[in-house]
Short mmCIF file of C-alpha atoms in Angstrom, two decimals:
data_model
loop_
_atom_site.label_atom_id
_atom_site.label_comp_id
_atom_site.label_asym_id
_atom_site.label_seq_id
_atom_site.Cartn_x
_atom_site.Cartn_y
_atom_site.Cartn_z
CA MET A 1 -89.35 -43.21 -31.58
CA GLN A 2 -92.22 -41.93 -33.80
CA THR A 3 -94.47 -44.79 -34.46
CA LYS A 4 -97.47 -42.91 -36.13
CA PRO A 5 -97.13 -40.74 -39.06
CA GLN A 6 -97.59 -37.08 -38.33
CA ARG A 7 -97.39 -35.32 -41.73
CA VAL A 8 -99.50 -36.73 -44.52
CA LEU A 9 -99.30 -35.28 -48.10
CA ILE A 10 -102.63 -35.78 -50.00
CA VAL A 11 -102.17 -35.27 -53.71
CA ASP A 12 -105.33 -35.23 -55.85
CA ASP A 13 -106.43 -32.92 -58.64
CA GLU A 14 -110.11 -33.24 -57.23
CA GLU A 15 -109.79 -30.57 -54.69
CA SER A 16 -113.07 -31.39 -53.04
CA PHE A 17 -111.87 -35.04 -52.38
CA ALA A 18 -108.46 -33.97 -51.23
CA ASP A 19 -109.88 -31.21 -48.80
CA LEU A 20 -112.29 -33.85 -47.43
CA ILE A 21 -109.65 -36.29 -46.71
CA ALA A 22 -107.38 -33.69 -45.42
CA ASN A 23 -109.98 -32.26 -42.91
CA GLU A 24 -111.05 -35.68 -41.65
CA LEU A 25 -107.51 -36.72 -40.96
CA SER A 26 -106.75 -33.57 -39.23
CA THR A 27 -109.79 -32.95 -37.02
CA ALA A 28 -110.88 -36.53 -36.32
CA PHE A 29 -107.59 -38.32 -36.13
CA GLY A 30 -104.94 -35.75 -35.28
CA TYR A 31 -102.72 -35.94 -38.36
CA ARG A 32 -101.26 -32.94 -40.00
CA ALA A 33 -102.59 -33.09 -43.55
CA ILE A 34 -101.41 -31.06 -46.37
CA THR A 35 -102.99 -30.97 -49.81
CA ALA A 36 -101.53 -30.70 -53.40
CA TYR A 37 -103.94 -30.35 -56.07
CA GLY A 38 -101.72 -31.65 -58.80
CA GLY A 39 -98.39 -33.64 -59.52
CA SER A 40 -96.27 -30.53 -60.06
CA THR A 41 -97.30 -29.01 -56.84
CA ALA A 42 -96.71 -32.31 -54.99
CA ILE A 43 -93.16 -32.44 -56.44
CA ASN A 44 -92.54 -28.84 -55.36
CA LEU A 45 -93.63 -29.64 -51.88
CA LEU A 46 -91.59 -32.77 -51.77
CA LYS A 47 -88.39 -30.88 -52.90
CA THR A 48 -88.61 -28.54 -49.67
CA GLU A 49 -90.80 -30.40 -47.06
CA LYS A 50 -90.72 -33.67 -45.34
CA PHE A 51 -93.72 -35.91 -45.08
CA ASP A 52 -94.23 -39.20 -43.32
CA VAL A 53 -96.86 -40.73 -45.89
CA VAL A 54 -97.97 -39.63 -49.20
CA LEU A 55 -101.57 -40.44 -50.44
CA LEU A 56 -101.22 -40.04 -54.21
CA ASP A 57 -104.01 -40.23 -56.86
CA TYR A 58 -102.58 -41.94 -60.06
CA ARG A 59 -104.98 -40.18 -62.51
CA MET A 60 -104.12 -36.56 -62.90
CA PRO A 61 -103.66 -34.26 -65.77
CA GLU A 62 -100.15 -33.32 -67.08
CA VAL A 63 -98.17 -34.89 -64.26
CA SER A 64 -99.80 -38.04 -63.05
CA GLY A 65 -99.39 -39.93 -59.80
CA LEU A 66 -96.99 -42.39 -61.66
CA ASN A 67 -94.95 -39.40 -62.74
CA VAL A 68 -94.61 -38.20 -59.31
CA LEU A 69 -93.83 -41.76 -58.08
CA GLN A 70 -91.23 -41.93 -60.84
CA TRP A 71 -89.61 -38.74 -59.85
CA MET A 72 -89.58 -39.86 -56.21
CA HIS A 73 -87.89 -43.06 -57.26
CA GLU A 74 -85.20 -41.22 -59.42
CA GLN A 75 -84.51 -39.07 -56.37
CA LYS A 76 -84.13 -42.02 -54.12
CA MET A 77 -86.91 -40.53 -51.93
CA GLU A 78 -87.90 -43.22 -49.42
CA THR A 79 -91.17 -41.54 -48.18
CA PRO A 80 -93.89 -44.33 -48.38
CA VAL A 81 -96.63 -43.83 -50.76
CA ILE A 82 -100.13 -45.21 -51.03
CA MET A 83 -101.76 -44.82 -54.39
CA PHE A 84 -105.41 -44.08 -55.08
CA THR A 85 -106.48 -46.29 -58.07
CA ALA A 86 -109.62 -46.86 -59.89
CA ALA A 87 -111.57 -49.74 -61.20
CA GLY A 88 -109.86 -51.27 -64.15
CA SER A 89 -106.53 -49.90 -63.27
CA GLU A 90 -104.86 -53.07 -61.92
CA HIS A 91 -101.84 -52.44 -64.27
CA VAL A 92 -101.28 -49.13 -62.72
CA SER A 93 -101.13 -50.65 -59.22
CA VAL A 94 -98.54 -53.13 -60.54
CA GLU A 95 -96.44 -50.42 -61.91
CA ALA A 96 -96.76 -48.36 -58.66
CA MET A 97 -95.60 -51.21 -56.63
CA LYS A 98 -92.63 -51.60 -58.98
CA LEU A 99 -91.63 -47.99 -58.45
CA GLY A 100 -91.70 -48.36 -54.69
CA ALA A 101 -95.31 -47.61 -53.54
CA TYR A 102 -96.11 -49.42 -50.28
CA ASP A 103 -99.77 -50.06 -50.95
CA TYR A 104 -102.78 -48.94 -53.05
CA VAL A 105 -106.61 -48.56 -52.43
CA ARG A 106 -109.32 -47.99 -54.99
CA LYS A 107 -110.48 -44.41 -54.74
CA GLU A 108 -114.08 -45.37 -54.72
CA HIS A 109 -113.40 -47.72 -51.86
CA VAL A 110 -111.90 -45.22 -49.47
CA ASP A 111 -113.21 -45.61 -45.99
CA ILE A 112 -112.22 -42.57 -43.86
CA GLU A 113 -112.53 -44.66 -40.71
CA HIS A 114 -110.19 -47.27 -42.00
CA LEU A 115 -107.87 -44.89 -43.65
CA PRO A 116 -105.84 -44.23 -40.32
CA TYR A 117 -105.27 -48.00 -40.17
CA LEU A 118 -103.81 -48.19 -43.69
CA LEU A 119 -101.63 -45.08 -42.89
CA ASN A 120 -100.24 -46.43 -39.64
CA GLY A 121 -99.71 -49.79 -41.03
CA VAL A 122 -97.75 -48.52 -44.17
CA TYR A 123 -95.70 -46.30 -41.74
CA GLU A 124 -94.90 -49.13 -39.49
CA ARG A 125 -93.70 -51.25 -42.52
CA TYR A 126 -91.64 -48.35 -43.56
CA LEU A 127 -89.89 -48.03 -40.04
CA PHE A 128 -89.40 -51.83 -39.99
CA ARG A 129 -87.80 -51.69 -43.34
CA LYS A 130 -85.67 -48.93 -42.18
CA GLU A 131 -84.60 -50.62 -39.06
CA LYS A 132 -83.84 -53.68 -40.92
CA GLU A 133 -81.65 -51.79 -43.29
CA ARG A 134 -79.78 -50.10 -40.39
CA LEU A 135 -79.17 -53.59 -38.72
CA GLU A 136 -77.97 -55.05 -42.09
CA LYS A 137 -75.68 -52.00 -42.39
CA GLU A 138 -74.28 -52.52 -38.93
CA GLU A 139 -73.71 -56.26 -39.51
CA ALA A 140 -71.87 -55.40 -42.74
CA GLU A 141 -69.62 -52.93 -41.04
CA PHE A 142 -68.94 -55.29 -38.13
CA ALA A 143 -67.99 -58.00 -40.75
CA GLN A 144 -65.79 -55.59 -42.40
CA ARG A 145 -64.08 -54.54 -39.21
CA ALA A 146 -63.79 -58.16 -38.16
CA ALA A 147 -62.03 -59.06 -41.55
CA ALA A 148 -59.65 -56.13 -41.20
CA ILE A 149 -58.77 -57.05 -37.60
CA GLU A 150 -58.09 -60.62 -38.66
CA MET A 151 -55.83 -59.35 -41.52
CA PHE A 152 -54.11 -56.96 -39.02
CA HIS A 153 -53.67 -59.93 -36.36
CA ASN A 154 -52.26 -62.31 -39.15
CA THR A 155 -49.89 -59.54 -40.33
CA VAL A 156 -48.49 -58.81 -36.88
CA ALA A 157 -48.21 -62.48 -36.20
CA SER A 158 -46.20 -63.15 -39.35
CA ILE A 159 -44.02 -60.17 -38.70
CA ALA A 160 -43.51 -61.12 -35.09
CA HIS A 161 -42.41 -64.68 -36.27
CA TYR A 162 -39.89 -63.46 -38.79
CA VAL A 163 -38.40 -60.88 -36.14
CA ASN A 164 -38.23 -63.37 -33.25
CA ASN A 165 -36.45 -65.91 -35.54
CA ALA A 166 -34.01 -63.33 -36.59
CA LEU A 167 -33.41 -62.20 -32.92
CA VAL A 168 -32.78 -65.81 -32.10
CA VAL A 169 -30.25 -66.22 -34.86
CA LEU A 170 -28.63 -62.86 -33.87
CA GLU A 171 -28.39 -63.70 -30.16
CA MET A 172 -26.72 -67.04 -31.01
CA GLN A 173 -24.29 -65.33 -33.30
CA THR A 174 -23.65 -62.62 -30.71
CA LEU A 175 -22.91 -65.36 -28.02
CA ASN A 176 -20.41 -66.85 -30.39
CA GLN A 177 -18.76 -63.58 -31.23
CA GLU A 178 -18.61 -62.64 -27.62
CA PHE A 179 -16.81 -65.96 -26.82
CA ALA A 180 -14.45 -65.57 -29.62
CA LEU A 181 -13.61 -61.84 -29.02
CA LYS A 182 -13.23 -62.37 -25.12
CA ASN A 183 -10.57 -65.07 -26.15
CA LEU A 184 -8.73 -62.93 -28.67
CA ALA A 185 -8.89 -59.63 -26.98
CA PRO A 186 -6.02 -58.57 -24.63
CA PRO A 187 -6.70 -58.89 -20.99
CA GLU A 188 -7.15 -55.16 -20.47
CA ARG A 189 -9.82 -54.95 -23.15
CA ARG A 190 -11.88 -57.89 -22.11
CA GLU A 191 -13.93 -56.00 -19.84
CA GLN A 192 -14.88 -53.41 -22.54
CA VAL A 193 -15.82 -56.29 -24.79
CA ALA A 194 -18.19 -57.83 -22.14
CA GLN A 195 -19.82 -54.46 -21.64
CA SER A 196 -20.45 -54.07 -25.29
CA PHE A 197 -22.05 -57.34 -25.66
CA THR A 198 -24.10 -56.77 -22.44
CA ALA A 199 -25.40 -53.56 -24.17
CA ILE A 200 -26.21 -55.58 -27.36
CA ARG A 201 -28.17 -58.09 -25.29
CA ALA A 202 -30.17 -55.13 -23.58
CA GLU A 203 -31.23 -54.00 -27.12
CA PHE A 204 -32.36 -57.41 -27.85
CA ARG A 205 -34.51 -57.51 -24.82
CA ILE A 206 -36.09 -54.00 -25.90
CA ILE A 207 -37.00 -55.40 -29.37
CA SER A 208 -38.34 -58.65 -27.92
CA THR A 209 -40.44 -56.85 -25.31
CA GLY A 210 -41.85 -54.42 -27.98
CA ILE A 211 -42.78 -57.30 -30.22
CA LYS A 212 -44.41 -59.23 -27.35
CA ALA A 213 -46.41 -56.19 -26.42
CA LEU A 214 -47.66 -55.61 -29.97
CA THR A 215 -48.61 -59.13 -30.50
CA GLY A 216 -50.39 -59.28 -27.10
CA PHE A 217 -52.36 -56.08 -28.09
CA SER A 218 -53.15 -57.69 -31.47
CA ASP A 219 -54.21 -60.91 -29.71
CA ILE A 220 -56.70 -59.10 -27.52
CA ILE A 221 -58.27 -57.07 -30.34
CA TYR A 222 -58.63 -60.24 -32.39
CA SER A 223 -60.13 -62.28 -29.73
CA LYS A 224 -62.56 -59.62 -28.58
CA PRO A 225 -63.63 -57.54 -31.63
CA GLY A 226 -65.98 -54.60 -30.67
CA THR A 227 -63.91 -53.89 -27.47
CA GLU A 228 -63.93 -50.10 -27.87
CA LYS A 229 -64.82 -49.77 -24.25
CA GLU A 230 -61.76 -51.60 -23.31
CA MET A 231 -59.45 -49.40 -25.27
CA PRO A 232 -58.48 -47.20 -22.38
CA LYS A 233 -57.26 -50.30 -20.40
CA LEU A 234 -55.33 -51.51 -23.43
CA GLN A 235 -53.72 -48.06 -23.71
CA ASP A 236 -52.72 -48.09 -20.13
CA GLU A 237 -51.06 -51.52 -20.78
CA LEU A 238 -49.35 -50.29 -23.80
CA GLN A 239 -48.00 -47.13 -21.91
CA LYS A 240 -46.58 -49.27 -19.06
CA THR A 241 -44.82 -51.40 -21.78
CA LEU A 242 -43.50 -48.21 -23.40
CA GLU A 243 -42.15 -47.10 -19.89
CA ASN A 244 -40.58 -50.45 -19.29
CA ILE A 245 -38.83 -50.20 -22.67
CA GLN A 246 -37.61 -46.66 -21.97
CA LYS A 247 -36.13 -47.71 -18.78
CA LEU A 248 -34.31 -50.67 -20.57
CA SER A 249 -33.19 -48.16 -23.09
CA ALA A 250 -31.90 -45.72 -20.33
#
């Protein structure tokens, strides 16, 4: 994982200052520094190229640093920005931070030896923020999956409850009907009646086996959320259950 910024965009209408910073960062510290001598040029570069950090002067004609930062904010561009400010421009620093700037430094206080520490520190904060957002997103997705699994489990359990109760009632009624029909049927038809009710009880067993398999599968998923690795094993168990049901149906 990249932990040091590679591409740095330096935006300043003072060409000599921008070139000096870019040259020092490139030759002395190994960054790939690109210059933009105005806000419009910076925006055009940001539209087409990716940068790890932007060094942005706030005071530029026509399109100021705050204008560039505002544009980045509107575009939801998350590239970390360090603002160059001047004496007496504390309000600019506050506004820049509101628009998403990570840090600021007084232009007259820029120390080329210290600048890499500032760049690296800001980039590390950016990476930490992105990692935190990623983990929070994963946690939210996990919570959503867990809620969906719980709803599925409760629904399956409720359906199974009603189906099993209905099966018990049907089995009791079937036994009563079988007893009554055996007594009412003529002797030569009693064996046929018995076979018919045996077939009905086999169908009951198929339904009961299917419901038991589904509730068991639901219980496993509910008790072990995130068991994607165990899905092949669960699939095998379901396949065996299906084969057993097919045998009962044959």
